[in-house]
Tab-separated table of C-alpha atoms in Angstrom:
chain	number	residue	atom	x	y	z
A	64	UNK	CA	-45.006	-115.477	-15.102
A	65	UNK	CA	-44.123	-113.659	-11.892
A	66	UNK	CA	-42.538	-116.786	-10.415
A	67	UNK	CA	-40.651	-117.468	-13.648
A	68	UNK	CA	-39.271	-113.915	-13.752
A	69	UNK	CA	-37.765	-114.425	-10.280
A	70	UNK	CA	-36.632	-118.020	-10.887
A	71	UNK	CA	-38.958	-118.941	-8.042
A	72	UNK	CA	-40.654	-122.150	-7.000
A	73	UNK	CA	-44.443	-122.039	-7.060
A	74	UNK	CA	-46.333	-123.518	-4.101
A	75	UNK	CA	-50.115	-123.721	-3.764
A	76	UNK	CA	-51.878	-122.824	-0.511
A	77	UNK	CA	-55.404	-124.105	0.222
A	78	UNK	CA	-58.202	-121.570	-0.174
A	79	UNK	CA	-59.133	-119.785	3.076
A	80	UNK	CA	-62.662	-118.473	3.594
A	81	UNK	CA	-63.223	-114.740	3.989
A	82	UNK	CA	-64.921	-115.333	7.346
A	83	UNK	CA	-61.881	-117.152	8.760
A	84	UNK	CA	-59.544	-114.507	7.348
A	85	UNK	CA	-61.536	-111.689	8.939
A	86	UNK	CA	-61.481	-113.461	12.291
A	87	UNK	CA	-57.719	-113.935	12.144
A	88	UNK	CA	-57.103	-110.316	11.128
A	89	UNK	CA	-59.390	-109.154	13.931
A	90	UNK	CA	-57.142	-110.972	16.409
A	91	UNK	CA	-54.154	-109.001	15.109
A	92	UNK	CA	-56.156	-105.789	15.297
A	93	UNK	CA	-57.342	-106.402	18.877
A	94	UNK	CA	-53.968	-107.707	20.072
A	95	UNK	CA	-54.035	-105.824	23.373
A	96	UNK	CA	-57.708	-106.426	24.162
A	97	UNK	CA	-57.304	-110.038	25.287
A	98	UNK	CA	-57.207	-110.776	29.011
A	99	UNK	CA	-56.616	-114.513	28.581
A	100	UNK	CA	-53.052	-114.290	27.195
A	101	UNK	CA	-50.251	-111.781	26.679
A	102	UNK	CA	-49.612	-109.987	23.396
A	103	UNK	CA	-46.504	-112.111	22.779
A	104	UNK	CA	-48.442	-115.333	23.354
A	105	UNK	CA	-51.167	-114.179	20.967
A	106	UNK	CA	-48.607	-113.332	18.272
A	107	UNK	CA	-46.921	-116.733	18.674
A	108	UNK	CA	-50.294	-118.425	18.249
A	109	UNK	CA	-51.143	-116.326	15.195
A	110	UNK	CA	-47.772	-117.085	13.619
A	111	UNK	CA	-48.312	-120.797	14.203
A	112	UNK	CA	-51.776	-120.697	12.633
A	113	UNK	CA	-50.497	-118.859	9.552
A	114	UNK	CA	-47.708	-121.399	9.156
A	115	UNK	CA	-50.234	-124.251	9.271
A	116	UNK	CA	-52.450	-122.529	6.716
A	117	UNK	CA	-49.579	-122.056	4.281
A	118	UNK	CA	-48.355	-125.652	4.585
A	119	UNK	CA	-44.821	-127.007	4.623
A	120	UNK	CA	-43.061	-124.313	2.595
A	121	UNK	CA	-39.442	-124.958	1.561
A	122	UNK	CA	-37.798	-122.036	3.396
A	123	UNK	CA	-34.084	-121.674	2.656
A	124	UNK	CA	-31.628	-119.061	3.907
A	125	UNK	CA	-30.873	-116.340	1.383
A	126	UNK	CA	-34.181	-116.689	-0.460
A	127	UNK	CA	-37.464	-114.785	-0.222
A	128	UNK	CA	-41.230	-115.271	-0.310
A	129	UNK	CA	-44.022	-113.623	-2.281
A	130	UNK	CA	-47.497	-114.597	-1.118
A	131	UNK	CA	-50.465	-114.228	-3.464
A	132	UNK	CA	-53.318	-113.770	-1.001
A	133	UNK	CA	-56.769	-112.327	-0.721
A	134	UNK	CA	-56.125	-110.674	2.643
A	135	UNK	CA	-53.990	-112.765	5.023
A	136	UNK	CA	-50.469	-111.499	5.965
A	137	UNK	CA	-48.657	-114.826	5.593
A	138	UNK	CA	-45.241	-113.170	5.648
A	139	UNK	CA	-45.635	-112.495	9.379
A	140	UNK	CA	-45.255	-116.228	9.974
A	141	UNK	CA	-41.844	-116.462	8.268
A	142	UNK	CA	-39.512	-113.861	9.844
A	143	UNK	CA	-36.414	-115.818	8.787
A	144	UNK	CA	-36.585	-114.523	5.192
A	145	UNK	CA	-37.788	-111.335	3.429
A	146	UNK	CA	-41.376	-111.496	2.194
A	147	UNK	CA	-44.025	-109.496	0.383
A	148	UNK	CA	-47.643	-109.985	-0.665
A	149	UNK	CA	-49.757	-109.576	-3.789
A	150	UNK	CA	-53.536	-109.351	-3.537
A	151	UNK	CA	-55.220	-111.731	-5.979
A	152	UNK	CA	-58.319	-109.507	-5.953
A	153	UNK	CA	-59.328	-107.245	-7.602
A	154	UNK	CA	-56.503	-107.062	-10.164
A	155	UNK	CA	-53.358	-109.075	-9.572
A	156	UNK	CA	-52.071	-108.478	-13.103
A	157	UNK	CA	-52.124	-104.685	-12.838
A	158	UNK	CA	-50.397	-104.837	-9.437
A	159	UNK	CA	-47.555	-106.875	-10.924
A	160	UNK	CA	-47.262	-104.576	-13.957
A	161	UNK	CA	-47.168	-101.453	-11.757
A	162	UNK	CA	-44.298	-102.849	-9.716
A	163	UNK	CA	-42.161	-103.996	-12.637
A	164	UNK	CA	-42.882	-100.925	-14.781
A	165	UNK	CA	-41.672	-98.601	-12.018
A	166	UNK	CA	-38.283	-100.331	-11.958
A	167	UNK	CA	-37.432	-99.892	-15.630
A	168	UNK	CA	-34.200	-97.965	-16.397
A	169	UNK	CA	-35.965	-94.832	-17.654
A	170	UNK	CA	-38.201	-94.356	-14.585
A	171	UNK	CA	-37.756	-91.704	-11.889
A	172	UNK	CA	-37.664	-93.760	-8.697
A	173	UNK	CA	-38.932	-91.826	-5.663
A	174	UNK	CA	-37.738	-88.335	-6.541
A	175	UNK	CA	-40.889	-86.657	-5.163
A	176	UNK	CA	-41.905	-87.441	-1.585
A	177	UNK	CA	-44.768	-86.292	0.648
A	178	UNK	CA	-44.729	-86.548	4.442
A	179	UNK	CA	-47.925	-86.274	6.520
A	180	UNK	CA	-47.876	-85.562	10.267
A	181	UNK	CA	-51.199	-84.222	11.624
A	182	UNK	CA	-49.639	-84.056	15.116
A	183	UNK	CA	-52.374	-86.269	16.558
A	184	UNK	CA	-49.620	-88.440	18.029
A	185	UNK	CA	-45.868	-88.151	18.528
A	186	UNK	CA	-44.169	-88.815	15.181
A	187	UNK	CA	-40.410	-88.167	15.416
A	188	UNK	CA	-39.917	-90.384	12.354
A	189	UNK	CA	-41.281	-87.603	10.106
A	190	UNK	CA	-38.489	-85.207	11.039
A	191	UNK	CA	-35.949	-88.001	10.615
A	192	UNK	CA	-37.492	-89.080	7.300
A	193	UNK	CA	-37.251	-85.555	5.922
A	194	UNK	CA	-33.546	-85.308	6.747
A	195	UNK	CA	-32.786	-88.722	5.254
A	196	UNK	CA	-34.768	-88.070	2.071
A	197	UNK	CA	-33.145	-84.672	1.603
A	198	UNK	CA	-29.758	-86.359	1.955
A	199	UNK	CA	-30.797	-88.664	-0.900
A	200	UNK	CA	-31.735	-85.542	-2.948
A	201	UNK	CA	-35.456	-86.242	-2.814
A	202	UNK	CA	-37.897	-83.351	-3.263
A	203	UNK	CA	-39.902	-83.244	-0.013
A	204	UNK	CA	-43.330	-81.757	0.611
A	205	UNK	CA	-44.516	-81.862	4.210
A	206	UNK	CA	-48.023	-81.535	5.643
A	207	UNK	CA	-47.858	-80.953	9.383
A	208	UNK	CA	-50.256	-79.842	12.105
A	209	UNK	CA	-53.106	-77.647	10.765
A	210	UNK	CA	-51.943	-78.080	7.150
A	211	UNK	CA	-52.501	-81.836	7.545
A	212	UNK	CA	-56.274	-81.430	7.542
A	213	UNK	CA	-58.668	-83.798	5.822
A	214	UNK	CA	-59.260	-81.612	2.800
A	215	UNK	CA	-55.605	-80.824	2.115
A	216	UNK	CA	-54.483	-84.431	2.562
A	217	UNK	CA	-57.371	-85.902	0.546
A	218	UNK	CA	-56.650	-83.548	-2.359
A	219	UNK	CA	-52.931	-84.267	-2.198
A	220	UNK	CA	-53.354	-88.055	-2.042
A	221	UNK	CA	-55.406	-88.031	-5.241
A	222	UNK	CA	-54.021	-85.111	-7.245
A	223	UNK	CA	-50.395	-84.279	-6.437
A	224	UNK	CA	-47.721	-86.174	-8.502
A	225	UNK	CA	-45.685	-87.836	-5.735
A	226	UNK	CA	-43.633	-91.050	-5.879
A	227	UNK	CA	-43.442	-91.779	-2.146
A	228	UNK	CA	-45.984	-91.026	0.579
A	229	UNK	CA	-45.220	-91.481	4.284
A	230	UNK	CA	-48.059	-91.028	6.789
A	231	UNK	CA	-47.609	-90.924	10.569
A	232	UNK	CA	-50.818	-90.734	12.561
A	233	UNK	CA	-53.307	-92.882	14.434
A	234	UNK	CA	-55.227	-95.391	12.318
A	235	UNK	CA	-58.132	-97.473	13.497
A	236	UNK	CA	-61.798	-98.285	13.228
A	237	UNK	CA	-63.899	-95.254	14.107
A	238	UNK	CA	-67.072	-95.034	16.179
A	239	UNK	CA	-70.140	-94.435	14.076
A	240	UNK	CA	-73.800	-95.169	13.550
A	241	UNK	CA	-76.070	-98.151	12.978
A	242	UNK	CA	-78.938	-97.396	10.614
A	243	UNK	CA	-81.854	-99.684	9.845
A	244	UNK	CA	-83.706	-99.447	6.531
A	245	UNK	CA	-87.053	-101.021	5.656
A	246	UNK	CA	-88.199	-101.012	2.044
A	247	UNK	CA	-89.840	-103.031	-0.705
A	248	UNK	CA	-87.349	-104.023	-3.383
A	249	UNK	CA	-87.978	-104.034	-7.136
A	250	UNK	CA	-89.094	-107.682	-6.916
A	251	UNK	CA	-91.857	-106.732	-4.475
A	252	UNK	CA	-90.152	-108.299	-1.431
A	253	UNK	CA	-90.216	-106.422	1.884
A	254	UNK	CA	-86.654	-105.956	3.186
A	255	UNK	CA	-84.981	-104.994	6.448
A	256	UNK	CA	-81.352	-103.964	6.003
A	257	UNK	CA	-78.991	-102.952	8.838
A	258	UNK	CA	-75.748	-101.081	8.089
A	259	UNK	CA	-72.962	-99.470	10.118
A	260	UNK	CA	-71.612	-96.106	8.983
A	261	UNK	CA	-68.403	-94.224	9.801
A	262	UNK	CA	-67.855	-90.719	8.473
A	263	UNK	CA	-65.046	-88.382	7.521
A	264	UNK	CA	-65.614	-84.623	7.326
A	265	UNK	CA	-63.701	-81.968	5.411
A	266	UNK	CA	-64.077	-78.259	4.695
A	267	UNK	CA	-65.264	-76.811	1.399
A	268	UNK	CA	-65.058	-73.346	-0.164
A	269	UNK	CA	-68.753	-72.795	0.546
A	270	UNK	CA	-69.707	-71.099	3.794
A	271	UNK	CA	-71.346	-73.421	6.321
A	272	UNK	CA	-70.961	-76.378	3.950
A	273	UNK	CA	-68.962	-79.525	4.766
A	274	UNK	CA	-68.115	-82.522	2.600
A	275	UNK	CA	-68.925	-85.841	4.272
A	276	UNK	CA	-67.416	-89.176	3.235
A	277	UNK	CA	-69.123	-92.370	4.368
A	278	UNK	CA	-67.729	-95.837	4.979
A	279	UNK	CA	-70.557	-98.356	4.992
A	280	UNK	CA	-70.505	-101.924	6.320
A	281	UNK	CA	-73.470	-104.271	5.816
A	282	UNK	CA	-74.550	-105.939	9.075
A	283	UNK	CA	-77.642	-107.983	8.257
A	284	UNK	CA	-80.417	-108.442	5.709
A	285	UNK	CA	-83.822	-109.727	6.811
A	286	UNK	CA	-82.326	-110.790	10.140
A	287	UNK	CA	-79.515	-112.879	8.606
A	288	UNK	CA	-75.927	-111.890	9.450
A	289	UNK	CA	-74.338	-110.567	6.254
A	290	UNK	CA	-71.040	-112.221	7.199
A	291	UNK	CA	-72.541	-115.633	7.970
A	292	UNK	CA	-70.602	-118.205	5.865
A	293	UNK	CA	-73.905	-120.038	5.255
A	294	UNK	CA	-75.760	-116.846	4.341
A	295	UNK	CA	-76.658	-118.091	0.857
A	296	UNK	CA	-78.514	-121.082	2.350
A	297	UNK	CA	-80.606	-118.885	4.618
A	298	UNK	CA	-81.280	-115.805	2.529
A	299	UNK	CA	-82.462	-114.769	-0.907
A	300	UNK	CA	-80.699	-111.487	-1.758
A	301	UNK	CA	-82.103	-110.849	-5.222
A	302	UNK	CA	-82.167	-107.144	-6.114
A	303	UNK	CA	-82.153	-105.881	-2.519
A	304	UNK	CA	-78.607	-104.552	-2.422
A	305	UNK	CA	-78.726	-102.952	-5.872
A	306	UNK	CA	-82.000	-101.278	-4.944
A	307	UNK	CA	-80.514	-100.005	-1.683
A	308	UNK	CA	-77.472	-98.511	-3.415
A	309	UNK	CA	-79.632	-96.866	-6.095
A	310	UNK	CA	-82.120	-95.373	-3.653
A	311	UNK	CA	-79.487	-94.026	-1.217
A	312	UNK	CA	-77.443	-92.399	-3.977
A	313	UNK	CA	-77.460	-88.556	-3.850
A	314	UNK	CA	-80.151	-87.134	-6.078
A	315	UNK	CA	-82.222	-90.318	-6.142
A	316	UNK	CA	-85.817	-89.695	-7.216
A	317	UNK	CA	-87.058	-92.242	-4.645
A	318	UNK	CA	-84.613	-91.580	-1.814
A	319	UNK	CA	-84.508	-94.188	0.953
A	320	UNK	CA	-84.340	-92.994	4.580
A	321	UNK	CA	-83.426	-95.058	7.677
A	322	UNK	CA	-86.269	-95.909	10.047
A	323	UNK	CA	-84.008	-96.102	13.120
A	324	UNK	CA	-80.585	-94.696	14.041
A	325	UNK	CA	-78.259	-95.567	16.910
A	326	UNK	CA	-74.567	-95.159	17.744
A	327	UNK	CA	-71.905	-97.884	17.806
A	328	UNK	CA	-68.469	-97.796	19.414
A	329	UNK	CA	-66.686	-99.225	16.375
A	330	UNK	CA	-67.429	-99.608	12.689
A	331	UNK	CA	-65.378	-102.677	11.785
A	332	UNK	CA	-63.135	-102.187	8.762
A	333	UNK	CA	-63.499	-98.398	8.583
A	334	UNK	CA	-59.725	-97.898	9.148
A	335	UNK	CA	-59.837	-94.111	9.332
A	336	UNK	CA	-56.700	-91.974	9.493
A	337	UNK	CA	-56.790	-89.162	12.056
A	338	UNK	CA	-55.948	-85.833	10.492
A	339	UNK	CA	-55.522	-82.579	12.411
A	340	UNK	CA	-59.224	-81.687	12.176
A	341	UNK	CA	-61.175	-84.895	11.496
A	342	UNK	CA	-61.069	-88.463	10.209
A	343	UNK	CA	-59.811	-89.140	6.683
A	344	UNK	CA	-61.402	-92.100	4.903
A	345	UNK	CA	-59.390	-93.231	1.894
A	346	UNK	CA	-61.585	-93.851	-1.143
A	347	UNK	CA	-60.886	-96.241	-4.050
A	348	UNK	CA	-59.864	-93.550	-6.554
A	349	UNK	CA	-56.729	-92.918	-8.643
A	350	UNK	CA	-53.921	-91.478	-6.527
A	351	UNK	CA	-50.772	-89.412	-7.043
A	352	UNK	CA	-52.046	-87.693	-10.178
A	353	UNK	CA	-52.804	-91.115	-11.722
A	354	UNK	CA	-49.378	-92.369	-10.657
A	355	UNK	CA	-48.171	-95.600	-9.044
A	356	UNK	CA	-46.472	-94.477	-5.814
A	357	UNK	CA	-45.005	-96.308	-2.834
A	358	UNK	CA	-46.907	-95.783	0.428
A	359	UNK	CA	-45.486	-96.224	3.922
A	360	UNK	CA	-48.347	-95.897	6.377
A	361	UNK	CA	-46.564	-95.675	9.708
A	362	UNK	CA	-49.749	-95.851	11.746
A	363	UNK	CA	-51.236	-98.395	14.107
A	364	UNK	CA	-53.012	-101.282	12.362
A	365	UNK	CA	-52.738	-99.546	8.989
A	366	UNK	CA	-52.472	-102.743	6.917
A	367	UNK	CA	-56.123	-103.662	7.456
A	368	UNK	CA	-58.306	-102.636	4.501
A	369	UNK	CA	-55.977	-99.773	3.550
A	370	UNK	CA	-53.438	-102.112	1.948
A	371	UNK	CA	-56.140	-103.387	-0.385
A	372	UNK	CA	-57.652	-99.955	-0.949
A	373	UNK	CA	-54.384	-98.261	-1.928
A	374	UNK	CA	-53.260	-101.234	-4.035
A	375	UNK	CA	-56.568	-100.994	-5.905
A	376	UNK	CA	-55.783	-97.280	-6.348
A	377	UNK	CA	-52.549	-98.337	-8.155
A	378	UNK	CA	-50.020	-97.980	-5.346
A	379	UNK	CA	-47.169	-100.195	-6.538
A	380	UNK	CA	-46.074	-100.942	-2.959
A	381	UNK	CA	-47.703	-100.505	0.428
A	382	UNK	CA	-46.085	-100.913	3.838
A	383	UNK	CA	-48.389	-100.923	6.869
A	384	UNK	CA	-48.728	-102.433	10.338
A	385	UNK	CA	-50.834	-105.307	11.634
A	386	UNK	CA	-51.269	-104.054	15.194
A	387	UNK	CA	-50.558	-101.000	17.372
A	388	UNK	CA	-46.954	-99.786	17.486
A	389	UNK	CA	-45.014	-97.446	19.748
A	390	UNK	CA	-43.333	-94.144	18.913
A	391	UNK	CA	-39.786	-95.443	19.293
A	392	UNK	CA	-40.193	-98.519	17.091
A	393	UNK	CA	-42.015	-96.493	14.415
A	394	UNK	CA	-39.096	-94.060	14.344
A	395	UNK	CA	-36.415	-96.752	14.311
A	396	UNK	CA	-37.944	-98.811	11.486
A	397	UNK	CA	-38.437	-95.779	9.231
A	398	UNK	CA	-34.913	-94.478	9.921
A	399	UNK	CA	-33.345	-97.800	8.955
A	400	UNK	CA	-35.622	-98.192	5.933
A	401	UNK	CA	-34.767	-94.736	4.570
A	402	UNK	CA	-31.168	-94.781	5.779
A	403	UNK	CA	-28.783	-97.704	5.468
A	404	UNK	CA	-31.251	-99.884	3.529
A	405	UNK	CA	-32.513	-97.230	1.093
A	406	UNK	CA	-31.205	-98.728	-2.160
A	407	UNK	CA	-32.030	-102.365	-1.399
A	408	UNK	CA	-35.097	-104.263	-2.661
A	409	UNK	CA	-37.946	-102.958	-0.512
A	410	UNK	CA	-38.996	-106.311	1.025
A	411	UNK	CA	-35.367	-106.996	1.950
A	412	UNK	CA	-34.948	-103.477	3.364
A	413	UNK	CA	-38.071	-103.862	5.512
A	414	UNK	CA	-36.970	-107.308	6.673
A	415	UNK	CA	-33.519	-106.057	7.665
A	416	UNK	CA	-34.993	-103.041	9.463
A	417	UNK	CA	-37.344	-105.208	11.524
A	418	UNK	CA	-34.581	-107.706	12.334
A	419	UNK	CA	-32.437	-104.883	13.694
A	420	UNK	CA	-35.256	-103.282	15.688
A	421	UNK	CA	-36.970	-106.406	17.052
A	422	UNK	CA	-34.107	-108.950	16.931
A	423	UNK	CA	-35.538	-112.359	17.969
A	424	UNK	CA	-38.841	-110.986	19.271
A	425	UNK	CA	-41.997	-112.441	17.666
A	426	UNK	CA	-43.168	-108.860	17.241
A	427	UNK	CA	-43.019	-107.991	13.522
A	428	UNK	CA	-45.789	-105.429	12.926
A	429	UNK	CA	-44.777	-104.266	9.434
A	430	UNK	CA	-46.079	-106.090	6.367
A	431	UNK	CA	-45.487	-105.212	2.723
A	432	UNK	CA	-47.622	-105.510	-0.389
A	433	UNK	CA	-46.121	-105.278	-3.892
A	434	UNK	CA	-43.765	-107.163	-6.212
A	435	UNK	CA	-40.386	-108.096	-4.772
A	436	UNK	CA	-37.902	-106.381	-7.141
A	437	UNK	CA	-38.616	-102.719	-6.421
A	438	UNK	CA	-36.566	-100.271	-4.422
A	439	UNK	CA	-36.471	-96.888	-2.812
A	440	UNK	CA	-34.099	-95.131	-5.188
A	441	UNK	CA	-33.478	-91.717	-6.751
A	442	UNK	CA	-32.658	-91.014	-10.412
A	443	UNK	CA	-31.162	-87.721	-11.571
A	444	UNK	CA	-33.778	-85.672	-13.405
A	445	UNK	CA	-35.312	-82.197	-13.458
A	446	UNK	CA	-37.812	-82.784	-10.694
A	447	UNK	CA	-39.066	-79.173	-10.650
A	448	UNK	CA	-39.897	-79.273	-14.346
A	449	UNK	CA	-41.530	-82.691	-13.904
A	450	UNK	CA	-43.861	-81.516	-11.106
A	451	UNK	CA	-44.744	-78.249	-12.842
A	452	UNK	CA	-45.507	-80.033	-16.119
A	453	UNK	CA	-47.716	-82.644	-14.458
A	454	UNK	CA	-49.690	-80.010	-12.561
A	455	UNK	CA	-50.156	-77.793	-15.634
A	456	UNK	CA	-51.220	-80.674	-17.879
A	457	UNK	CA	-53.735	-81.862	-15.303
A	458	UNK	CA	-55.172	-78.368	-15.031
A	459	UNK	CA	-55.669	-78.137	-18.794
A	460	UNK	CA	-57.212	-81.614	-18.918
A	461	UNK	CA	-59.699	-80.730	-16.195
A	462	UNK	CA	-60.680	-77.511	-17.982
A	463	UNK	CA	-61.270	-79.551	-21.121
A	464	UNK	CA	-63.316	-82.116	-19.168
A	465	UNK	CA	-65.494	-79.355	-17.739
A	466	UNK	CA	-66.447	-78.179	-21.251
A	467	UNK	CA	-67.566	-81.677	-22.215
A	468	UNK	CA	-69.770	-82.299	-19.154
A	469	UNK	CA	-73.530	-82.434	-19.542
A	470	UNK	CA	-74.722	-78.891	-18.588
A	471	UNK	CA	-77.458	-80.445	-16.454
A	472	UNK	CA	-75.036	-82.603	-14.441
A	473	UNK	CA	-74.436	-80.118	-11.610
A	474	UNK	CA	-72.793	-82.684	-9.355
A	475	UNK	CA	-70.177	-83.612	-11.950
A	476	UNK	CA	-69.546	-79.966	-12.853
A	477	UNK	CA	-69.014	-79.076	-9.198
A	478	UNK	CA	-66.554	-81.943	-8.671
A	479	UNK	CA	-64.440	-80.961	-11.681
A	480	UNK	CA	-64.534	-77.293	-10.692
A	481	UNK	CA	-63.135	-78.162	-7.254
A	482	UNK	CA	-60.269	-80.058	-8.872
A	483	UNK	CA	-59.586	-77.134	-11.214
A	484	UNK	CA	-59.335	-74.798	-8.218
A	485	UNK	CA	-56.839	-77.144	-6.579
A	486	UNK	CA	-54.605	-77.230	-9.653
A	487	UNK	CA	-54.863	-73.464	-10.143
A	488	UNK	CA	-53.650	-72.907	-6.581
A	489	UNK	CA	-50.889	-75.482	-6.942
A	490	UNK	CA	-49.596	-74.271	-10.299
A	491	UNK	CA	-49.447	-70.660	-9.114
A	492	UNK	CA	-47.825	-71.468	-5.776
A	493	UNK	CA	-45.332	-73.924	-7.248
A	494	UNK	CA	-44.188	-71.624	-10.021
A	495	UNK	CA	-43.816	-68.673	-7.653
A	496	UNK	CA	-41.905	-70.749	-5.090
A	497	UNK	CA	-39.660	-72.784	-7.331
A	498	UNK	CA	-39.572	-71.772	-10.978
A	499	UNK	CA	-39.475	-67.987	-10.984
A	500	UNK	CA	-35.665	-67.865	-10.705
A	501	UNK	CA	-34.884	-71.514	-11.421
A	502	UNK	CA	-33.054	-72.378	-14.649
A	503	UNK	CA	-34.521	-75.125	-16.760
A	504	UNK	CA	-31.886	-77.804	-17.003
A	505	UNK	CA	-30.668	-81.017	-15.477
A	506	UNK	CA	-31.573	-80.082	-11.925
A	507	UNK	CA	-31.227	-82.904	-9.430
A	508	UNK	CA	-34.142	-83.557	-7.094
A	509	UNK	CA	-33.931	-80.641	-4.696
A	510	UNK	CA	-33.270	-81.339	-1.015
A	511	UNK	CA	-35.106	-78.222	0.129
A	512	UNK	CA	-38.581	-78.503	1.642
A	513	UNK	CA	-41.541	-77.451	-0.467
A	514	UNK	CA	-43.706	-74.619	0.821
A	515	UNK	CA	-47.435	-75.222	0.866
A	516	UNK	CA	-50.140	-72.796	-0.182
A	517	UNK	CA	-52.121	-71.524	2.785
A	518	UNK	CA	-55.209	-73.628	3.593
A	519	UNK	CA	-58.442	-72.264	2.195
A	520	UNK	CA	-60.774	-71.362	5.069
């Protein structure tokens, strides 16, 4: 149906194993770690391998490519035409619907934008992006320096009703811990499970209490590598993993503790984003106040895992990078994307921006996920009324949800209460800042920067 809607040819690519895909992505990620060949030579080799995997595709000037893939960035191998990607797992259909639905005539485009600059690295593109978006009459909210802390950004990513999110910071796999568990599963089998853990930490309203988010990667079970392609021939898994998840869940009656702990330099796949105070680990939850925004993650190696995570969270488009990038190129690509190519189809805009910045160089770090026919565009509407209404409705819904929660479910009650506090702060601050003297009418998206409520310490 997608191919038919675009009048496209449909070509089939042989299935690629997850193990091979992970190895290839790791070579992108560790581009500058190799001592055997230069970065350019490695990229040429990777492009050649991706071309072989995708077969003899009929590439013609003036056309485009959409790759349906589990994780491989095939578009990198075909710089001669615009390209985008759709993840076949976990829900290809919803990803297609989100992209097409956002381009219907009655939709708002990207009238509400959020920029995040924790100042952990030079990010001149944020200042440039704000000026360009304001010129397009986009409402801009900016988190910078101390206001771009883990708590503020995590709450915003999930709860604020934005249409476009641009992040500029360092992204990469974090150091962490290797924990070993020994237990008897529900089938009576003795198990030895090894996992790697990376953490993100954020403040809470409670004194001397922090909220910790964990990213967990399975390493081995009963001495067998969890990522061994022949794992199923060597290992009986049974109920082991379900038992582990149940017994390590907070509040478990039979809580499982690790028998040994050690540190590791890198937790593969953790893909944390450095905020001003700590690491932010994106979780697979609804984002943008249950919206379908466009995300531009202008951070090193930000396509790995995060493209899939945010697409699963209903981002209709995601632009990230395959390998580390420099300050100048990050600035130049964003400026061209939000400037002269703003109203063009997003894959074409990204393709044109990279052609102008990199010319004939094999270096093409940016990769896009999402349906082809969607654009960065602005539609005239009362953006202040839209934001205020969304915030107020969400606040009332959360208050209603709190009344229906089981009185004994303290964890659920606490989570909803925290969300209610967020919306109470936002509604009050937004109405005082914007709506006190603002007439209700056909206001165009305001070009003035939003003011943020002070962080709660």
